Amino acid sequence: MINRRDSFKMKMMKKFYYILFVFCSITTLFAQKKFSVKEANTLFAGKSYVKAAEAYEQLPQSKMVLQNLGDSYYYNFQMINAVRAYGQLFFTHKDSVKKEVFFRYANALKGTADFDKGDAIMSEYLGFDQNTPKFMKNVTRNTPSSFKLEMMSKNKTNGDFGISFFGDKVVFASVRNAVEKAYGWNDRPYLDLFSATVDSKGQLSNVVPFSSDINTKKHESNATFSADLKTMYFNRSGEKRVKVGEEKIAMIKIYKAEFVEGKWTNVTMMPFSSDAYSVEHPFLTKDGTKLYFASDMPGSLGSFDIYVVDINDDGTYSVPRNLGETVNTSQREQFPFLTADGTLYFASDGHQGNGNLDVFMAMKISDTEFDKPLNLGSTINSEMDDFNFILDENDKGYFASNRTGDDNLYTFVREDNKLQYLVEGEVRDMKSTQLLPGSTVKLYDEAGNLLEEVLVGKDGTFTFNTEPNKKYKIMAFKDFYIPAEATFDTSEKGKVYIDLQMKVESYYDAEDIINKKEDGTVLIDLENIYFDLDKWDIKPQAAEVLTVLLDILKKYPYMEIQIGSHTDTRASEMYNLRLSNKRAASALEYLVQNGIDRKRLRSIGYGESKPLIICPNNDCTEQEHATNRRCTFMILK
């Protein structure tokens, strides 16, 4: 029997299931909401990329929808989905796609490790060939340091980046503050600053929010501190969104704060911040006289450039100075950091690298100039974004990367790169001095064993990695050219750089009897070889001619030729074809019997198919018939 308590319980359960049913129905209806193009575009313009992608996925795949869908995924580092959208865009609309989309599609492909296709698209964008695996292999060999990495948090979804030194602690930006309002760009919480210590295993510990005097309901990130820890500069997003083109953007600004009586106060916006552009990623030099940052302010070379301002004794600031086109490109340069010796570290996707943001270093030349940036190589750079590199006086350092899908902080140990014995060079035409892409360069050991060979690219250069205390030989090969040869030794004294100018001479420049024809074929011009009627044996006159050819082949042991035999038209086509094949083969055998490797020779009979003189009604004179009966000697390589 059911008592009153049980009856009441059952009624309440029925009511609960009814409410749950209604709630689930509403949720399902919401999930199935159909977006209009206008709604999707509004989300995209407001940089609500997660919801914009959801909206565009429901719409007919027009050119605009596919591009915005790809961009929505690209800007949130969802490269697999970005590749899918961009791929369909390029399949259907490639001829009318704007050039800057080529750049994003190429980097999205590289972000999925599809370097072959990514390099092909990037080559179209740049106008010259890219080979990312080869470049990264070479640059990794040539970097002064290698890096051992360790993620600083076991939670891979914290969204940590923007790390800086703060005395014996670190300060960084994170989305760990999950109670705050979600940010439309990525549906993640707004950024706040946090402080932490780094334990002996390189893990973040004692993580606490930074001062509430600094953290607000807006984004705060990328703090940098004076040596006495009493002044800080940091980023905060603007209070209002400003329309730029079709998008509304809350600009990022740099603020300054002072630590007075145990409290961060006097928070002021820097005079070079603006509602019209962003200034971000501040870095204060140790002496407190210069502030470096990234900005897309008017006059920038690309989407973001690195700038510097002087901090005057009276607390005022100079006009921002762009670091110039040696450092900055038409793409993004961000997250500047300078060591005590003036070496600049920064992130860029404009300089050649693995794809997306890579970490670079540039040595200081003068107070206003830096040397050509060097990619730090694949021991630290991945196919995704790698950035925010910082380093202390003891070579202890940190950086950020989204290689696992979310921004995460890494600690690294920097070591001297293992001794590399690098030989580099280029292949040029001896006469014209022009580079010769497509050449083959081979590396041999002292015993003549082939160790490695490379096909020279468009830049005409080659690189080999060798070992200490050994002797090597390098040979450069190019069809229709005499191979060039060079020998060298490596030492014990560390890294060796050998720049070899491999100048190869063409056969037709070296020998008067070798000529390049208008159709590109290269022939050895010899006297004609005569055969008796219906015969193919080598007579004394033919042997004299073949002896000249024999000398040429012995002089150039890598030359390969084709012997072609032609007849006149005074027999059937089949008869002439058979006869010419026998005569060509006979000449080949003569050369083999006199010491020429058969692999270097080809023979072919053309019969009457390629006459030099075509006679009307096949009525040739005896002289014309003789002209058509000939042997040709064509160089194959």
PDB file of C-alpha atoms in Angstrom, residues 17-238:
ATOM      1  CA  TYR A  17      10.143  14.914 -15.282  1.00  0.00           C
ATOM      2  CA  TYR A  18       7.656  17.254 -16.928  1.00  0.00           C
ATOM      3  CA  ILE A  19       9.861  20.278 -16.192  1.00  0.00           C
ATOM      4  CA  LEU A  20      12.922  18.365 -17.380  1.00  0.00           C
ATOM      5  CA  PHE A  21      11.107  17.434 -20.599  1.00  0.00           C
ATOM      6  CA  VAL A  22      10.124  21.040 -21.278  1.00  0.00           C
ATOM      7  CA  PHE A  23      13.672  22.249 -20.516  1.00  0.00           C
ATOM      8  CA  CYS A  24      15.250  19.675 -22.818  1.00  0.00           C
ATOM      9  CA  SER A  25      12.769  20.551 -25.558  1.00  0.00           C
ATOM     10  CA  ILE A  26      13.648  24.237 -25.281  1.00  0.00           C
ATOM     11  CA  THR A  27      17.366  23.377 -25.258  1.00  0.00           C
ATOM     12  CA  THR A  28      16.948  21.242 -28.373  1.00  0.00           C
ATOM     13  CA  LEU A  29      15.045  23.997 -30.132  1.00  0.00           C
ATOM     14  CA  PHE A  30      17.799  26.463 -29.225  1.00  0.00           C
ATOM     15  CA  ALA A  31      20.500  24.101 -30.460  1.00  0.00           C
ATOM     16  CA  GLN A  32      18.672  23.788 -33.749  1.00  0.00           C
ATOM     17  CA  LYS A  33      18.274  27.566 -34.164  1.00  0.00           C
ATOM     18  CA  LYS A  34      18.749  28.618 -37.738  1.00  0.00           C
ATOM     19  CA  PHE A  35      20.998  31.599 -38.281  1.00  0.00           C
ATOM     20  CA  SER A  36      20.614  34.102 -41.068  1.00  0.00           C
ATOM     21  CA  VAL A  37      23.559  35.446 -43.061  1.00  0.00           C
ATOM     22  CA  LYS A  38      23.063  38.803 -41.362  1.00  0.00           C
ATOM     23  CA  GLU A  39      23.225  37.235 -37.885  1.00  0.00           C
ATOM     24  CA  ALA A  40      26.333  35.255 -38.788  1.00  0.00           C
ATOM     25  CA  ASN A  41      28.028  38.349 -40.205  1.00  0.00           C
ATOM     26  CA  THR A  42      27.142  40.346 -37.087  1.00  0.00           C
ATOM     27  CA  LEU A  43      28.761  37.680 -34.896  1.00  0.00           C
ATOM     28  CA  PHE A  44      31.817  37.636 -37.157  1.00  0.00           C
ATOM     29  CA  ALA A  45      32.129  41.440 -37.189  1.00  0.00           C
ATOM     30  CA  GLY A  46      31.935  41.422 -33.391  1.00  0.00           C
ATOM     31  CA  LYS A  47      34.720  38.809 -33.290  1.00  0.00           C
ATOM     32  CA  SER A  48      32.438  36.233 -31.641  1.00  0.00           C
ATOM     33  CA  TYR A  49      34.219  33.601 -33.669  1.00  0.00           C
ATOM     34  CA  VAL A  50      32.934  30.482 -31.893  1.00  0.00           C
ATOM     35  CA  LYS A  51      29.297  31.425 -32.427  1.00  0.00           C
ATOM     36  CA  ALA A  52      30.071  32.800 -35.895  1.00  0.00           C
ATOM     37  CA  ALA A  53      31.515  29.437 -36.932  1.00  0.00           C
ATOM     38  CA  GLU A  54      28.419  27.695 -35.579  1.00  0.00           C
ATOM     39  CA  ALA A  55      26.235  30.053 -37.625  1.00  0.00           C
ATOM     40  CA  TYR A  56      28.214  29.795 -40.867  1.00  0.00           C
ATOM     41  CA  GLU A  57      28.205  25.985 -40.686  1.00  0.00           C
ATOM     42  CA  GLN A  58      24.398  26.131 -41.153  1.00  0.00           C
ATOM     43  CA  LEU A  59      24.428  28.437 -44.180  1.00  0.00           C
ATOM     44  CA  PRO A  60      24.791  27.709 -47.918  1.00  0.00           C
ATOM     45  CA  GLN A  61      28.490  27.631 -48.739  1.00  0.00           C
ATOM     46  CA  SER A  62      28.965  30.826 -50.691  1.00  0.00           C
ATOM     47  CA  LYS A  63      32.398  32.366 -51.158  1.00  0.00           C
ATOM     48  CA  MET A  64      31.831  34.832 -48.296  1.00  0.00           C
ATOM     49  CA  VAL A  65      30.492  32.140 -45.952  1.00  0.00           C
ATOM     50  CA  LEU A  66      33.415  29.794 -46.616  1.00  0.00           C
ATOM     51  CA  GLN A  67      36.014  32.523 -46.114  1.00  0.00           C
ATOM     52  CA  ASN A  68      34.465  33.795 -42.879  1.00  0.00           C
ATOM     53  CA  LEU A  69      34.017  30.225 -41.645  1.00  0.00           C
ATOM     54  CA  GLY A  70      37.676  29.473 -42.319  1.00  0.00           C
ATOM     55  CA  ASP A  71      38.715  32.729 -40.643  1.00  0.00           C
ATOM     56  CA  SER A  72      36.524  32.009 -37.586  1.00  0.00           C
ATOM     57  CA  TYR A  73      38.285  28.686 -37.080  1.00  0.00           C
ATOM     58  CA  TYR A  74      41.715  30.086 -37.969  1.00  0.00           C
ATOM     59  CA  TYR A  75      41.547  32.911 -35.420  1.00  0.00           C
ATOM     60  CA  ASN A  76      40.665  30.359 -32.727  1.00  0.00           C
ATOM     61  CA  PHE A  77      43.526  28.021 -33.761  1.00  0.00           C
ATOM     62  CA  GLN A  78      41.151  25.253 -34.898  1.00  0.00           C
ATOM     63  CA  MET A  79      43.344  24.467 -37.861  1.00  0.00           C
ATOM     64  CA  ILE A  80      41.736  21.191 -38.962  1.00  0.00           C
ATOM     65  CA  ASN A  81      38.365  22.914 -39.358  1.00  0.00           C
ATOM     66  CA  ALA A  82      40.020  25.971 -40.909  1.00  0.00           C
ATOM     67  CA  VAL A  83      41.692  23.750 -43.526  1.00  0.00           C
ATOM     68  CA  ARG A  84      38.342  22.132 -44.321  1.00  0.00           C
ATOM     69  CA  ALA A  85      36.638  25.497 -44.896  1.00  0.00           C
ATOM     70  CA  TYR A  86      39.545  27.119 -46.757  1.00  0.00           C
ATOM     71  CA  GLY A  87      39.981  23.979 -48.861  1.00  0.00           C
ATOM     72  CA  GLN A  88      36.404  24.190 -50.106  1.00  0.00           C
ATOM     73  CA  LEU A  89      36.838  27.928 -50.675  1.00  0.00           C
ATOM     74  CA  PHE A  90      39.930  27.384 -52.813  1.00  0.00           C
ATOM     75  CA  PHE A  91      38.353  24.455 -54.661  1.00  0.00           C
ATOM     76  CA  THR A  92      35.407  26.552 -55.819  1.00  0.00           C
ATOM     77  CA  HIS A  93      36.618  30.165 -55.785  1.00  0.00           C
ATOM     78  CA  LYS A  94      40.426  30.182 -55.863  1.00  0.00           C
ATOM     79  CA  ASP A  95      40.761  32.589 -58.792  1.00  0.00           C
ATOM     80  CA  SER A  96      38.910  35.355 -56.904  1.00  0.00           C
ATOM     81  CA  VAL A  97      40.246  34.758 -53.375  1.00  0.00           C
ATOM     82  CA  LYS A  98      42.170  37.679 -51.889  1.00  0.00           C
ATOM     83  CA  LYS A  99      45.904  37.170 -51.439  1.00  0.00           C
ATOM     84  CA  GLU A 100      45.843  37.499 -47.653  1.00  0.00           C
ATOM     85  CA  VAL A 101      43.598  34.413 -47.475  1.00  0.00           C
ATOM     86  CA  PHE A 102      46.371  32.433 -49.202  1.00  0.00           C
ATOM     87  CA  PHE A 103      48.586  33.311 -46.230  1.00  0.00           C
ATOM     88  CA  ARG A 104      46.039  32.104 -43.664  1.00  0.00           C
ATOM     89  CA  TYR A 105      45.236  28.927 -45.600  1.00  0.00           C
ATOM     90  CA  ALA A 106      48.945  28.111 -45.936  1.00  0.00           C
ATOM     91  CA  ASN A 107      49.516  28.544 -42.205  1.00  0.00           C
ATOM     92  CA  ALA A 108      46.398  26.521 -41.383  1.00  0.00           C
ATOM     93  CA  LEU A 109      47.791  23.692 -43.514  1.00  0.00           C
ATOM     94  CA  LYS A 110      51.157  23.966 -41.790  1.00  0.00           C
ATOM     95  CA  GLY A 111      49.331  23.940 -38.453  1.00  0.00           C
ATOM     96  CA  THR A 112      48.089  20.455 -39.363  1.00  0.00           C
ATOM     97  CA  ALA A 113      51.648  19.477 -40.453  1.00  0.00           C
ATOM     98  CA  ASP A 114      50.637  19.344 -44.146  1.00  0.00           C
ATOM     99  CA  PHE A 115      53.804  21.127 -45.231  1.00  0.00           C
ATOM    100  CA  ASP A 116      53.703  20.001 -48.868  1.00  0.00           C
ATOM    101  CA  LYS A 117      50.384  21.665 -49.585  1.00  0.00           C
ATOM    102  CA  GLY A 118      51.033  24.516 -47.138  1.00  0.00           C
ATOM    103  CA  ASP A 119      54.306  25.351 -48.874  1.00  0.00           C
ATOM    104  CA  ALA A 120      52.601  25.191 -52.291  1.00  0.00           C
ATOM    105  CA  ILE A 121      49.943  27.715 -51.208  1.00  0.00           C
ATOM    106  CA  MET A 122      52.520  29.918 -49.441  1.00  0.00           C
ATOM    107  CA  SER A 123      54.712  29.859 -52.569  1.00  0.00           C
ATOM    108  CA  GLU A 124      51.781  31.242 -54.565  1.00  0.00           C
ATOM    109  CA  TYR A 125      51.317  33.958 -51.941  1.00  0.00           C
ATOM    110  CA  LEU A 126      54.997  34.938 -51.792  1.00  0.00           C
ATOM    111  CA  GLY A 127      55.885  34.447 -55.447  1.00  0.00           C
ATOM    112  CA  PHE A 128      58.835  32.172 -54.709  1.00  0.00           C
ATOM    113  CA  ASP A 129      59.282  28.574 -53.580  1.00  0.00           C
ATOM    114  CA  GLN A 130      59.004  27.511 -49.952  1.00  0.00           C
ATOM    115  CA  ASN A 131      60.325  24.278 -48.439  1.00  0.00           C
ATOM    116  CA  THR A 132      59.553  24.414 -44.728  1.00  0.00           C
ATOM    117  CA  PRO A 133      60.972  20.996 -43.680  1.00  0.00           C
ATOM    118  CA  LYS A 134      64.267  21.727 -45.434  1.00  0.00           C
ATOM    119  CA  PHE A 135      64.443  25.254 -44.027  1.00  0.00           C
ATOM    120  CA  MET A 136      63.726  24.123 -40.465  1.00  0.00           C
ATOM    121  CA  LYS A 137      66.233  21.284 -40.741  1.00  0.00           C
ATOM    122  CA  ASN A 138      68.943  23.689 -41.840  1.00  0.00           C
ATOM    123  CA  VAL A 139      68.098  26.454 -39.363  1.00  0.00           C
ATOM    124  CA  THR A 140      67.930  23.977 -36.462  1.00  0.00           C
ATOM    125  CA  ARG A 141      71.447  22.851 -37.312  1.00  0.00           C
ATOM    126  CA  ASN A 142      72.636  26.432 -37.401  1.00  0.00           C
ATOM    127  CA  THR A 143      71.058  27.902 -34.269  1.00  0.00           C
ATOM    128  CA  PRO A 144      73.449  28.641 -31.396  1.00  0.00           C
ATOM    129  CA  SER A 145      71.187  26.896 -28.858  1.00  0.00           C
ATOM    130  CA  SER A 146      68.886  23.935 -28.502  1.00  0.00           C
ATOM    131  CA  PHE A 147      66.047  23.737 -25.995  1.00  0.00           C
ATOM    132  CA  LYS A 148      64.619  21.107 -23.648  1.00  0.00           C
ATOM    133  CA  LEU A 149      60.983  21.907 -22.860  1.00  0.00           C
ATOM    134  CA  GLU A 150      58.613  21.130 -20.006  1.00  0.00           C
ATOM    135  CA  MET A 151      54.978  22.224 -19.746  1.00  0.00           C
ATOM    136  CA  MET A 152      54.492  24.245 -16.548  1.00  0.00           C
ATOM    137  CA  SER A 153      50.990  23.045 -15.685  1.00  0.00           C
ATOM    138  CA  LYS A 154      49.362  19.623 -15.771  1.00  0.00           C
ATOM    139  CA  ASN A 155      46.084  21.263 -16.801  1.00  0.00           C
ATOM    140  CA  LYS A 156      46.391  21.860 -20.537  1.00  0.00           C
ATOM    141  CA  THR A 157      43.293  24.067 -20.817  1.00  0.00           C
ATOM    142  CA  ASN A 158      44.222  26.962 -18.526  1.00  0.00           C
ATOM    143  CA  GLY A 159      44.941  29.350 -21.396  1.00  0.00           C
ATOM    144  CA  ASP A 160      48.195  30.607 -19.823  1.00  0.00           C
ATOM    145  CA  PHE A 161      50.529  32.994 -21.648  1.00  0.00           C
ATOM    146  CA  GLY A 162      52.108  36.456 -21.315  1.00  0.00           C
ATOM    147  CA  ILE A 163      54.628  35.389 -18.682  1.00  0.00           C
ATOM    148  CA  SER A 164      57.152  37.820 -17.144  1.00  0.00           C
ATOM    149  CA  PHE A 165      59.648  37.860 -14.282  1.00  0.00           C
ATOM    150  CA  PHE A 166      58.437  39.375 -10.999  1.00  0.00           C
ATOM    151  CA  GLY A 167      61.323  39.177  -8.548  1.00  0.00           C
ATOM    152  CA  ASP A 168      61.580  35.520  -7.512  1.00  0.00           C
ATOM    153  CA  LYS A 169      58.093  34.917  -8.903  1.00  0.00           C
ATOM    154  CA  VAL A 170      56.426  35.086 -12.279  1.00  0.00           C
ATOM    155  CA  VAL A 171      53.308  36.892 -13.453  1.00  0.00           C
ATOM    156  CA  PHE A 172      51.235  35.651 -16.363  1.00  0.00           C
ATOM    157  CA  ALA A 173      47.842  36.046 -18.032  1.00  0.00           C
ATOM    158  CA  SER A 174      45.258  33.277 -17.859  1.00  0.00           C
ATOM    159  CA  VAL A 175      41.570  32.402 -18.278  1.00  0.00           C
ATOM    160  CA  ARG A 176      41.627  30.516 -14.957  1.00  0.00           C
ATOM    161  CA  ASN A 177      39.098  33.022 -13.564  1.00  0.00           C
ATOM    162  CA  ALA A 178      36.115  30.993 -14.820  1.00  0.00           C
ATOM    163  CA  VAL A 179      33.474  32.975 -12.856  1.00  0.00           C
ATOM    164  CA  GLU A 180      33.870  36.009 -15.077  1.00  0.00           C
ATOM    165  CA  LYS A 181      31.855  36.728 -18.216  1.00  0.00           C
ATOM    166  CA  ALA A 182      32.843  34.698 -21.266  1.00  0.00           C
ATOM    167  CA  TYR A 183      34.679  36.479 -24.073  1.00  0.00           C
ATOM    168  CA  GLY A 184      32.888  36.207 -27.409  1.00  0.00           C
ATOM    169  CA  TRP A 185      36.050  35.686 -29.468  1.00  0.00           C
ATOM    170  CA  ASN A 186      36.590  32.192 -28.060  1.00  0.00           C
ATOM    171  CA  ASP A 187      33.824  31.691 -25.482  1.00  0.00           C
ATOM    172  CA  ARG A 188      36.473  31.586 -22.757  1.00  0.00           C
ATOM    173  CA  PRO A 189      36.586  33.729 -19.579  1.00  0.00           C
ATOM    174  CA  TYR A 190      38.182  37.165 -19.711  1.00  0.00           C
ATOM    175  CA  LEU A 191      41.926  37.295 -19.051  1.00  0.00           C
ATOM    176  CA  ASP A 192      43.315  38.225 -15.646  1.00  0.00           C
ATOM    177  CA  LEU A 193      46.849  38.459 -14.345  1.00  0.00           C
ATOM    178  CA  PHE A 194      48.096  35.818 -11.902  1.00  0.00           C
ATOM    179  CA  SER A 195      51.297  35.455  -9.901  1.00  0.00           C
ATOM    180  CA  ALA A 196      53.048  32.193  -9.051  1.00  0.00           C
ATOM    181  CA  THR A 197      56.295  30.599  -8.038  1.00  0.00           C
ATOM    182  CA  VAL A 198      58.081  28.015 -10.164  1.00  0.00           C
ATOM    183  CA  ASP A 199      59.089  24.869  -8.281  1.00  0.00           C
ATOM    184  CA  SER A 200      62.200  22.753  -8.818  1.00  0.00           C
ATOM    185  CA  LYS A 201      60.393  20.695 -11.476  1.00  0.00           C
ATOM    186  CA  GLY A 202      59.464  23.767 -13.491  1.00  0.00           C
ATOM    187  CA  GLN A 203      55.798  23.648 -12.426  1.00  0.00           C
ATOM    188  CA  LEU A 204      53.691  26.666 -11.519  1.00  0.00           C
ATOM    189  CA  SER A 205      52.805  26.607  -7.820  1.00  0.00           C
ATOM    190  CA  ASN A 206      51.081  28.937  -5.373  1.00  0.00           C
ATOM    191  CA  VAL A 207      49.087  30.421  -8.225  1.00  0.00           C
ATOM    192  CA  VAL A 208      46.986  33.378  -7.022  1.00  0.00           C
ATOM    193  CA  PRO A 209      45.205  36.229  -8.797  1.00  0.00           C
ATOM    194  CA  PHE A 210      47.274  39.380  -9.082  1.00  0.00           C
ATOM    195  CA  SER A 211      46.141  42.509  -7.292  1.00  0.00           C
ATOM    196  CA  SER A 212      42.450  43.412  -7.603  1.00  0.00           C
ATOM    197  CA  ASP A 213      43.660  46.973  -8.171  1.00  0.00           C
ATOM    198  CA  ILE A 214      44.884  45.729 -11.569  1.00  0.00           C
ATOM    199  CA  ASN A 215      42.465  42.944 -12.535  1.00  0.00           C
ATOM    200  CA  THR A 216      39.082  44.225 -13.736  1.00  0.00           C
ATOM    201  CA  LYS A 217      36.162  42.875 -15.736  1.00  0.00           C
ATOM    202  CA  LYS A 218      38.132  43.605 -18.917  1.00  0.00           C
ATOM    203  CA  HIS A 219      41.184  41.742 -20.239  1.00  0.00           C
ATOM    204  CA  GLU A 220      44.487  42.230 -18.377  1.00  0.00           C
ATOM    205  CA  SER A 221      47.642  40.573 -19.655  1.00  0.00           C
ATOM    206  CA  ASN A 222      51.355  40.897 -20.436  1.00  0.00           C
ATOM    207  CA  ALA A 223      52.791  42.688 -17.422  1.00  0.00           C
ATOM    208  CA  THR A 224      56.390  43.931 -17.256  1.00  0.00           C
ATOM    209  CA  PHE A 225      58.099  45.307 -14.144  1.00  0.00           C
ATOM    210  CA  SER A 226      60.873  47.718 -13.243  1.00  0.00           C
ATOM    211  CA  ALA A 227      63.958  46.310 -11.537  1.00  0.00           C
ATOM    212  CA  ASP A 228      62.763  47.576  -8.114  1.00  0.00           C
ATOM    213  CA  LEU A 229      59.267  46.098  -8.738  1.00  0.00           C
ATOM    214  CA  LYS A 230      57.633  49.470  -8.011  1.00  0.00           C
ATOM    215  CA  THR A 231      56.479  50.191 -11.556  1.00  0.00           C
ATOM    216  CA  MET A 232      54.587  47.959 -13.938  1.00  0.00           C
ATOM    217  CA  TYR A 233      53.250  48.260 -17.455  1.00  0.00           C
ATOM    218  CA  PHE A 234      50.504  45.941 -18.618  1.00  0.00           C
ATOM    219  CA  ASN A 235      47.777  45.450 -21.209  1.00  0.00           C
ATOM    220  CA  ARG A 236      44.108  46.131 -20.706  1.00  0.00           C
ATOM    221  CA  SER A 237      41.379  45.988 -23.336  1.00  0.00           C
ATOM    222  CA  GLY A 238      39.531  49.185 -24.174  1.00  0.00           C
TER     223      GLY A 238
END
